[in-house]
Amino acid sequence: MSHHMKVARQLQGQGYRLTPQRLAILEVIKGAGCHMSIQDILDKLADSYPTLSVPTVYRNLQWLKAAGLVAETDLGGECHEYEYIAEHPHHHLVCLECGERLTLPDSLLDPVREYLRDTLGYLPRAEHFAFFGICPACQAREDHDHPHEEHHADAP
Ligand SMILES: [Zn+2]
Ligand SMILES: [Zn+2]
Protein backbone atom coordinates (compact mmCIF):
# COMPACT_ATOMS: atom_id res chain seq x y z
CA MET A 1 0.00 0.00 0.00
CA SER A 2 1.40 3.39 -0.95
CA HIS A 3 1.88 6.03 1.68
CA HIS A 4 -0.93 8.11 0.22
CA MET A 5 -3.33 5.19 0.35
CA LYS A 6 -2.34 4.62 3.96
CA VAL A 7 -3.12 8.25 4.74
CA ALA A 8 -6.44 7.95 2.93
CA ARG A 9 -7.36 4.81 4.90
CA GLN A 10 -6.42 6.52 8.13
CA LEU A 11 -8.54 9.56 7.29
CA GLN A 12 -11.50 7.45 6.28
CA GLY A 13 -11.11 5.60 9.55
CA GLN A 14 -11.45 8.96 11.31
CA GLY A 15 -14.73 9.61 9.51
CA TYR A 16 -13.53 11.77 6.61
CA ARG A 17 -15.42 11.04 3.39
CA LEU A 18 -12.64 11.40 0.89
CA THR A 19 -13.99 11.35 -2.65
CA PRO A 20 -11.47 10.39 -5.39
CA GLN A 21 -11.28 14.06 -6.39
CA ARG A 22 -10.57 15.25 -2.86
CA LEU A 23 -8.00 12.53 -2.41
CA ALA A 24 -6.32 13.46 -5.71
CA ILE A 25 -6.15 17.12 -4.68
CA LEU A 26 -4.86 16.20 -1.24
CA GLU A 27 -2.20 13.97 -2.81
CA VAL A 28 -1.01 16.76 -5.09
CA ILE A 29 -0.71 19.22 -2.21
CA LYS A 30 0.92 16.68 0.06
CA GLY A 31 3.33 15.53 -2.65
CA ALA A 32 4.39 19.08 -3.43
CA GLY A 33 5.62 19.58 0.13
CA CYS A 34 5.17 23.32 -0.27
CA HIS A 35 2.48 25.90 -0.87
CA MET A 36 0.43 25.64 -4.05
CA SER A 37 -2.07 27.90 -5.77
CA ILE A 38 -5.32 26.57 -7.26
CA GLN A 39 -3.76 26.91 -10.72
CA ASP A 40 -0.73 24.84 -9.63
CA ILE A 41 -3.11 22.13 -8.45
CA LEU A 42 -5.13 22.23 -11.68
CA ASP A 43 -1.96 21.95 -13.77
CA LYS A 44 -0.84 18.89 -11.83
CA LEU A 45 -4.22 17.18 -12.23
CA ALA A 46 -4.86 18.16 -15.86
CA ASP A 47 -3.90 14.71 -17.18
CA SER A 48 -5.94 12.60 -14.80
CA TYR A 49 -8.90 15.00 -14.38
CA PRO A 50 -9.18 17.02 -17.63
CA THR A 51 -12.64 18.37 -16.72
CA LEU A 52 -11.58 19.76 -13.36
CA SER A 53 -12.27 23.50 -13.02
CA VAL A 54 -11.14 26.24 -10.65
CA PRO A 55 -14.50 26.38 -8.78
CA THR A 56 -14.47 22.59 -8.29
CA VAL A 57 -10.94 22.61 -6.94
CA TYR A 58 -11.86 25.55 -4.74
CA ARG A 59 -14.90 23.73 -3.29
CA ASN A 60 -12.85 20.62 -2.59
CA LEU A 61 -10.15 22.72 -0.95
CA GLN A 62 -12.73 24.31 1.35
CA TRP A 63 -13.78 20.84 2.42
CA LEU A 64 -10.18 19.74 3.01
CA LYS A 65 -9.63 22.94 4.96
CA ALA A 66 -12.65 22.34 7.18
CA ALA A 67 -11.34 18.84 7.82
CA GLY A 68 -8.08 20.36 9.06
CA LEU A 69 -6.04 18.66 6.35
CA VAL A 70 -5.12 21.65 4.26
CA ALA A 71 -4.35 25.24 5.17
CA GLU A 72 -5.32 28.22 3.05
CA THR A 73 -3.08 31.20 3.56
CA ASP A 74 -2.74 34.66 2.13
CA LEU A 75 1.03 35.02 2.09
CA GLY A 76 0.90 38.36 0.34
CA GLY A 77 1.26 36.88 -3.16
CA GLU A 78 -1.17 37.13 -6.05
CA CYS A 79 -3.39 34.33 -4.81
CA HIS A 80 -4.10 32.24 -1.78
CA GLU A 81 -1.87 29.25 -1.32
CA TYR A 82 -2.72 25.80 -0.07
CA GLU A 83 -0.60 23.41 1.88
CA TYR A 84 -0.92 20.03 3.58
CA ILE A 85 -0.68 20.59 7.32
CA ALA A 86 -2.05 17.46 8.98
CA GLU A 87 1.42 16.20 9.93
CA HIS A 88 3.43 19.41 10.02
CA PRO A 89 1.76 22.18 11.99
CA HIS A 90 3.64 25.45 11.51
CA HIS A 91 3.25 29.15 10.77
CA HIS A 92 4.98 31.66 8.54
CA LEU A 93 6.72 34.98 8.81
CA VAL A 94 6.87 36.92 5.55
CA CYS A 95 8.93 40.02 4.82
CA LEU A 96 6.73 42.62 3.12
CA GLU A 97 9.71 44.13 1.30
CA CYS A 98 11.67 41.22 -0.16
CA GLY A 99 9.18 38.39 0.32
CA GLU A 100 11.52 36.24 2.40
CA ARG A 101 9.65 33.53 4.27
CA LEU A 102 10.53 31.93 7.56
CA THR A 103 8.75 28.95 9.07
CA LEU A 104 7.72 29.42 12.68
CA PRO A 105 7.09 26.65 15.19
CA ASP A 106 3.48 25.83 16.01
CA SER A 107 4.19 26.14 19.76
CA LEU A 108 4.44 29.89 19.22
CA LEU A 109 0.65 30.07 19.29
CA ASP A 110 0.18 27.98 22.43
CA PRO A 111 -0.33 31.07 24.63
CA VAL A 112 -2.92 32.38 22.14
CA ARG A 113 -4.77 29.05 22.14
CA GLU A 114 -4.69 29.02 25.92
CA TYR A 115 -6.25 32.48 26.01
CA LEU A 116 -8.93 31.60 23.45
CA ARG A 117 -9.77 28.42 25.35
CA ASP A 118 -9.46 29.46 29.01
CA THR A 119 -10.53 33.09 28.87
CA LEU A 120 -12.97 33.17 25.96
CA GLY A 121 -14.18 29.56 26.14
CA TYR A 122 -13.48 28.91 22.45
CA LEU A 123 -12.24 25.71 20.91
CA PRO A 124 -9.21 27.22 19.15
CA ARG A 125 -8.52 26.45 15.48
CA ALA A 126 -5.31 28.43 15.14
CA GLU A 127 -3.73 26.08 12.62
CA HIS A 128 -1.77 28.03 10.12
CA PHE A 129 -0.91 31.68 10.37
CA ALA A 130 1.09 34.12 8.32
CA PHE A 131 2.72 37.00 10.17
CA PHE A 132 4.09 39.93 8.22
CA GLY A 133 6.98 42.27 8.94
CA ILE A 134 10.18 43.79 7.62
CA CYS A 135 13.22 41.52 7.85
CA PRO A 136 16.52 42.75 9.37
CA ALA A 137 18.23 42.98 5.95
CA CYS A 138 15.45 45.18 4.52
CA GLN A 139 15.45 47.38 7.63
CA ALA A 140 19.21 47.90 7.23
CA ARG A 141 18.81 48.62 3.50
CA GLU A 142 16.10 51.20 4.12
CA ASP A 143 18.15 53.02 6.74
CA HIS A 144 21.00 53.09 4.26
CA ASP A 145 18.91 54.33 1.30
CA HIS A 146 17.31 57.24 3.14
CA PRO A 147 19.86 58.46 5.69
CA HIS A 148 18.49 62.03 5.79
CA GLU A 149 14.77 61.49 5.52
CA GLU A 150 14.07 61.37 9.22
CA HIS A 151 16.21 64.45 9.73
CA HIS A 152 14.17 66.41 7.15
CA ALA A 153 10.94 65.30 8.74
CA ASP A 154 12.06 66.93 11.96
CA ALA A 155 12.91 70.27 10.30
CA PRO A 156 10.37 73.07 10.70
ZN1 LIG B 1 2.63 26.76 5.61
ZN1 LIG C 1 13.17 41.58 3.62
Tab-separated table of N, CA, C and O in Angstrom, residues 83-150:
chain	number	residue	atom	x	y	z
A	83	GLU	N	-1.695	24.242	1.399
A	83	GLU	CA	-0.605	23.406	1.877
A	83	GLU	C	-1.151	22.328	2.797
A	83	GLU	O	-2.096	22.552	3.536
A	84	TYR	N	-0.537	21.139	2.737
A	84	TYR	CA	-0.922	20.028	3.584
A	84	TYR	C	-0.341	20.249	4.984
A	84	TYR	O	0.860	20.457	5.123
A	85	ILE	N	-1.193	20.261	5.992
A	85	ILE	CA	-0.684	20.591	7.324
A	85	ILE	C	-0.933	19.509	8.364
A	85	ILE	O	-0.527	19.650	9.503
A	86	ALA	N	-1.639	18.433	7.968
A	86	ALA	CA	-2.053	17.455	8.979
A	86	ALA	C	-0.881	16.939	9.811
A	86	ALA	O	-1.022	16.698	10.998
A	87	GLU	N	0.289	16.771	9.186
A	87	GLU	CA	1.420	16.199	9.929
A	87	GLU	C	2.491	17.226	10.290
A	87	GLU	O	3.431	16.903	11.012
A	88	HIS	N	2.376	18.425	9.772
A	88	HIS	CA	3.434	19.408	10.018
A	88	HIS	C	2.862	20.763	10.403
A	88	HIS	O	2.918	21.706	9.617
A	89	PRO	N	2.296	20.878	11.599
A	89	PRO	CA	1.762	22.180	11.992
A	89	PRO	C	2.875	23.221	12.082
A	89	PRO	O	3.938	22.934	12.627
A	90	HIS	N	2.633	24.385	11.514
A	90	HIS	CA	3.642	25.446	11.512
A	90	HIS	C	2.980	26.762	11.128
A	90	HIS	O	1.796	26.789	10.780
A	91	HIS	N	3.741	27.830	11.173
A	91	HIS	CA	3.254	29.151	10.773
A	91	HIS	C	4.337	29.825	9.952
A	91	HIS	O	5.441	29.294	9.834
A	92	HIS	N	4.013	30.987	9.404
A	92	HIS	CA	4.976	31.657	8.537
A	92	HIS	C	5.197	33.100	8.948
A	92	HIS	O	4.303	33.743	9.490
A	93	LEU	N	6.392	33.571	8.656
A	93	LEU	CA	6.720	34.978	8.815
A	93	LEU	C	7.222	35.454	7.461
A	93	LEU	O	8.165	34.880	6.904
A	94	VAL	N	6.559	36.476	6.905
A	94	VAL	CA	6.868	36.921	5.552
A	94	VAL	C	7.339	38.367	5.583
A	94	VAL	O	6.692	39.226	6.198
A	95	CYS	N	8.460	38.638	4.923
A	95	CYS	CA	8.932	40.020	4.820
A	95	CYS	C	8.143	40.734	3.723
A	95	CYS	O	8.059	40.259	2.591
A	96	LEU	N	7.568	41.871	4.065
A	96	LEU	CA	6.735	42.616	3.116
A	96	LEU	C	7.566	43.289	2.034
A	96	LEU	O	7.052	43.666	0.985
A	97	GLU	N	8.859	43.447	2.285
A	97	GLU	CA	9.714	44.129	1.304
A	97	GLU	C	10.286	43.150	0.283
A	97	GLU	O	10.121	43.328	-0.908
A	98	CYS	N	10.968	42.114	0.755
A	98	CYS	CA	11.674	41.215	-0.164
A	98	CYS	C	10.958	39.880	-0.332
A	98	CYS	O	11.328	39.080	-1.184
A	99	GLY	N	9.944	39.615	0.477
A	99	GLY	CA	9.183	38.386	0.321
A	99	GLY	C	9.817	37.174	0.977
A	99	GLY	O	9.330	36.053	0.820
A	100	GLU	N	10.903	37.370	1.701
A	100	GLU	CA	11.524	36.239	2.397
A	100	GLU	C	10.520	35.579	3.337
A	100	GLU	O	9.733	36.255	3.972
A	101	ARG	N	10.573	34.247	3.399
A	101	ARG	CA	9.648	33.530	4.270
A	101	ARG	C	10.394	32.689	5.284
A	101	ARG	O	11.288	31.941	4.925
A	102	LEU	N	9.997	32.812	6.530
A	102	LEU	CA	10.526	31.931	7.559
A	102	LEU	C	9.396	31.047	8.049
A	102	LEU	O	8.237	31.447	8.066
A	103	THR	N	9.732	29.844	8.466
A	103	THR	CA	8.747	28.954	9.065
A	103	THR	C	8.862	29.067	10.580
A	103	THR	O	9.959	29.026	11.122
A	104	LEU	N	7.730	29.263	11.223
A	104	LEU	CA	7.718	29.418	12.676
A	104	LEU	C	7.129	28.171	13.323
A	104	LEU	O	6.243	27.532	12.756
A	105	PRO	N	7.616	27.840	14.518
A	105	PRO	CA	7.094	26.647	15.192
A	105	PRO	C	5.646	26.840	15.642
A	105	PRO	O	5.245	27.945	16.004
A	106	ASP	N	4.889	25.772	15.629
A	106	ASP	CA	3.481	25.827	16.008
A	106	ASP	C	3.304	26.223	17.473
A	106	ASP	O	2.321	26.865	17.841
A	107	SER	N	4.290	25.869	18.312
A	107	SER	CA	4.191	26.135	19.756
A	107	SER	C	4.088	27.636	20.051
A	107	SER	O	3.650	28.038	21.126
A	108	LEU	N	4.515	28.442	19.071
A	108	LEU	CA	4.445	29.890	19.217
A	108	LEU	C	3.038	30.349	19.588
A	108	LEU	O	2.857	31.331	20.301
A	109	LEU	N	2.032	29.645	19.086
A	109	LEU	CA	0.654	30.075	19.294
A	109	LEU	C	0.003	29.432	20.520
A	109	LEU	O	-1.169	29.676	20.782
A	110	ASP	N	0.756	28.628	21.253
A	110	ASP	CA	0.177	27.984	22.426
A	110	ASP	C	-0.427	28.981	23.414
A	110	ASP	O	-1.528	28.763	23.911
A	111	PRO	N	0.278	30.090	23.711
A	111	PRO	CA	-0.333	31.072	24.635
A	111	PRO	C	-1.628	31.662	24.085
A	111	PRO	O	-2.558	31.929	24.849
A	112	VAL	N	-1.695	31.855	22.764
A	112	VAL	CA	-2.917	32.383	22.142
A	112	VAL	C	-4.050	31.368	22.298
A	112	VAL	O	-5.169	31.710	22.672
A	113	ARG	N	-3.742	30.108	22.002
A	113	ARG	CA	-4.765	29.054	22.138
A	113	ARG	C	-5.273	28.977	23.568
A	113	ARG	O	-6.472	28.824	23.803
A	114	GLU	N	-4.344	29.075	24.504
A	114	GLU	CA	-4.694	29.024	25.916
A	114	GLU	C	-5.677	30.136	26.258
A	114	GLU	O	-6.672	29.921	26.936
A	115	TYR	N	-5.385	31.331	25.745
A	115	TYR	CA	-6.251	32.482	26.006
A	115	TYR	C	-7.630	32.271	25.393
A	115	TYR	O	-8.653	32.511	26.031
A	116	LEU	N	-7.644	31.815	24.127
A	116	LEU	CA	-8.932	31.599	23.447
A	116	LEU	C	-9.765	30.555	24.191
A	116	LEU	O	-10.974	30.692	24.327
A	117	ARG	N	-9.087	29.517	24.690
A	117	ARG	CA	-9.773	28.418	25.350
A	117	ARG	C	-10.186	28.798	26.770
A	117	ARG	O	-11.353	28.697	27.143
A	118	ASP	N	-9.212	29.261	27.585
A	118	ASP	CA	-9.456	29.459	29.014
A	118	ASP	C	-10.205	30.745	29.312
A	118	ASP	O	-11.040	30.789	30.205
A	119	THR	N	-9.908	31.801	28.573
A	119	THR	CA	-10.530	33.088	28.867
A	119	THR	C	-11.815	33.300	28.078
A	119	THR	O	-12.809	33.772	28.613
A	120	LEU	N	-11.797	32.909	26.804
A	120	LEU	CA	-12.967	33.167	25.959
A	120	LEU	C	-13.847	31.934	25.780
A	120	LEU	O	-14.935	32.029	25.211
A	121	GLY	N	-13.376	30.774	26.220
A	121	GLY	CA	-14.182	29.564	26.142
A	121	GLY	C	-14.312	28.984	24.748
A	121	GLY	O	-15.200	28.178	24.479
A	122	TYR	N	-13.415	29.411	23.831
A	122	TYR	CA	-13.477	28.909	22.454
A	122	TYR	C	-12.684	27.627	22.306
A	122	TYR	O	-11.748	27.383	23.063
A	123	LEU	N	-13.065	26.833	21.314
A	123	LEU	CA	-12.243	25.714	20.905
A	123	LEU	C	-11.340	26.248	19.804
A	123	LEU	O	-11.798	26.496	18.692
A	124	PRO	N	-10.059	26.496	20.104
A	124	PRO	CA	-9.211	27.217	19.145
A	124	PRO	C	-8.905	26.406	17.890
A	124	PRO	O	-8.652	25.212	17.980
A	125	ARG	N	-8.956	27.060	16.742
A	125	ARG	CA	-8.519	26.449	15.480
A	125	ARG	C	-7.459	27.348	14.870
A	125	ARG	O	-7.623	27.870	13.786
A	126	ALA	N	-6.402	27.567	15.623
A	126	ALA	CA	-5.310	28.425	15.143
A	126	ALA	C	-4.267	27.539	14.486
A	126	ALA	O	-3.251	27.200	15.066
A	127	GLU	N	-4.546	27.135	13.227
A	127	GLU	CA	-3.733	26.085	12.623
A	127	GLU	C	-2.593	26.567	11.747
A	127	GLU	O	-1.579	25.925	11.629
A	128	HIS	N	-2.770	27.666	11.116
A	128	HIS	CA	-1.770	28.032	10.117
A	128	HIS	C	-1.841	29.525	9.903
A	128	HIS	O	-2.773	30.003	9.286
A	129	PHE	N	-0.875	30.231	10.419
A	129	PHE	CA	-0.915	31.684	10.365
A	129	PHE	C	0.232	32.238	9.549
A	129	PHE	O	1.307	31.646	9.490
A	130	ALA	N	0.007	33.389	8.949
A	130	ALA	CA	1.091	34.123	8.321
A	130	ALA	C	1.230	35.455	9.047
A	130	ALA	O	0.263	36.198	9.179
A	131	PHE	N	2.407	35.715	9.571
A	131	PHE	CA	2.720	37.003	10.173
A	131	PHE	C	3.548	37.785	9.163
A	131	PHE	O	4.321	37.200	8.406
A	132	PHE	N	3.361	39.091	9.170
A	132	PHE	CA	4.089	39.927	8.220
A	132	PHE	C	4.970	40.928	8.948
A	132	PHE	O	4.642	41.342	10.061
A	133	GLY	N	6.077	41.291	8.338
A	133	GLY	CA	6.980	42.266	8.937
A	133	GLY	C	8.047	42.668	7.953
A	133	GLY	O	7.969	42.352	6.761
A	134	ILE	N	9.037	43.393	8.445
A	134	ILE	CA	10.182	43.788	7.617
A	134	ILE	C	11.400	43.081	8.187
A	134	ILE	O	11.712	43.246	9.369
A	135	CYS	N	12.092	42.325	7.362
A	135	CYS	CA	13.223	41.525	7.848
A	135	CYS	C	14.410	42.435	8.191
A	135	CYS	O	14.468	43.583	7.748
A	136	PRO	N	15.366	41.922	8.962
A	136	PRO	CA	16.518	42.753	9.373
A	136	PRO	C	17.280	43.320	8.177
A	136	PRO	O	17.694	44.486	8.194
A	137	ALA	N	17.471	42.511	7.118
A	137	ALA	CA	18.227	42.983	5.949
A	137	ALA	C	17.520	44.169	5.296
A	137	ALA	O	18.165	45.148	4.910
A	138	CYS	N	16.198	44.090	5.153
A	138	CYS	CA	15.447	45.176	4.522
A	138	CYS	C	15.438	46.416	5.409
A	138	CYS	O	15.499	47.534	4.904
A	139	GLN	N	15.378	46.226	6.719
A	139	GLN	CA	15.446	47.376	7.631
A	139	GLN	C	16.770	48.097	7.452
A	139	GLN	O	16.832	49.314	7.359
A	140	ALA	N	17.866	47.317	7.374
A	140	ALA	CA	19.206	47.896	7.226
A	140	ALA	C	19.312	48.625	5.896
A	140	ALA	O	19.866	49.715	5.808
A	141	ARG	N	18.745	48.025	4.835
A	141	ARG	CA	18.811	48.618	3.496
A	141	ARG	C	18.056	49.951	3.475
A	141	ARG	O	18.505	50.921	2.904
A	142	GLU	N	16.892	49.972	4.108
A	142	GLU	CA	16.099	51.204	4.122
A	142	GLU	C	16.806	52.331	4.851
A	142	GLU	O	16.820	53.464	4.402
A	143	ASP	N	17.407	52.003	5.984
A	143	ASP	CA	18.149	53.016	6.745
A	143	ASP	C	19.246	53.598	5.874
A	143	ASP	O	19.513	54.790	5.874
A	144	HIS	N	19.885	52.697	5.077
A	144	HIS	CA	21.004	53.093	4.264
A	144	HIS	C	20.550	53.958	3.083
A	144	HIS	O	21.209	54.930	2.721
A	145	ASP	N	19.398	53.616	2.486
A	145	ASP	CA	18.909	54.326	1.303
A	145	ASP	C	18.441	55.742	1.619
A	145	ASP	O	18.551	56.639	0.803
A	146	HIS	N	17.881	55.942	2.800
A	146	HIS	CA	17.310	57.243	3.138
A	146	HIS	C	17.918	57.776	4.438
A	146	HIS	O	17.234	57.907	5.436
A	147	PRO	N	19.225	58.081	4.421
A	147	PRO	CA	19.865	58.459	5.687
A	147	PRO	C	19.375	59.802	6.219
A	147	PRO	O	19.470	60.068	7.396
A	148	HIS	N	18.835	60.678	5.324
A	148	HIS	CA	18.490	62.031	5.785
A	148	HIS	C	16.998	62.256	5.949
A	148	HIS	O	16.588	63.325	6.383
A	149	GLU	N	16.205	61.265	5.549
A	149	GLU	CA	14.775	61.487	5.518
A	149	GLU	C	14.203	61.855	6.887
A	149	GLU	O	13.431	62.795	7.004
A	150	GLU	N	14.624	61.114	7.897
A	150	GLU	CA	14.066	61.372	9.225
A	150	GLU	C	14.486	62.754	9.717
A	150	GLU	O	13.716	63.431	10.371
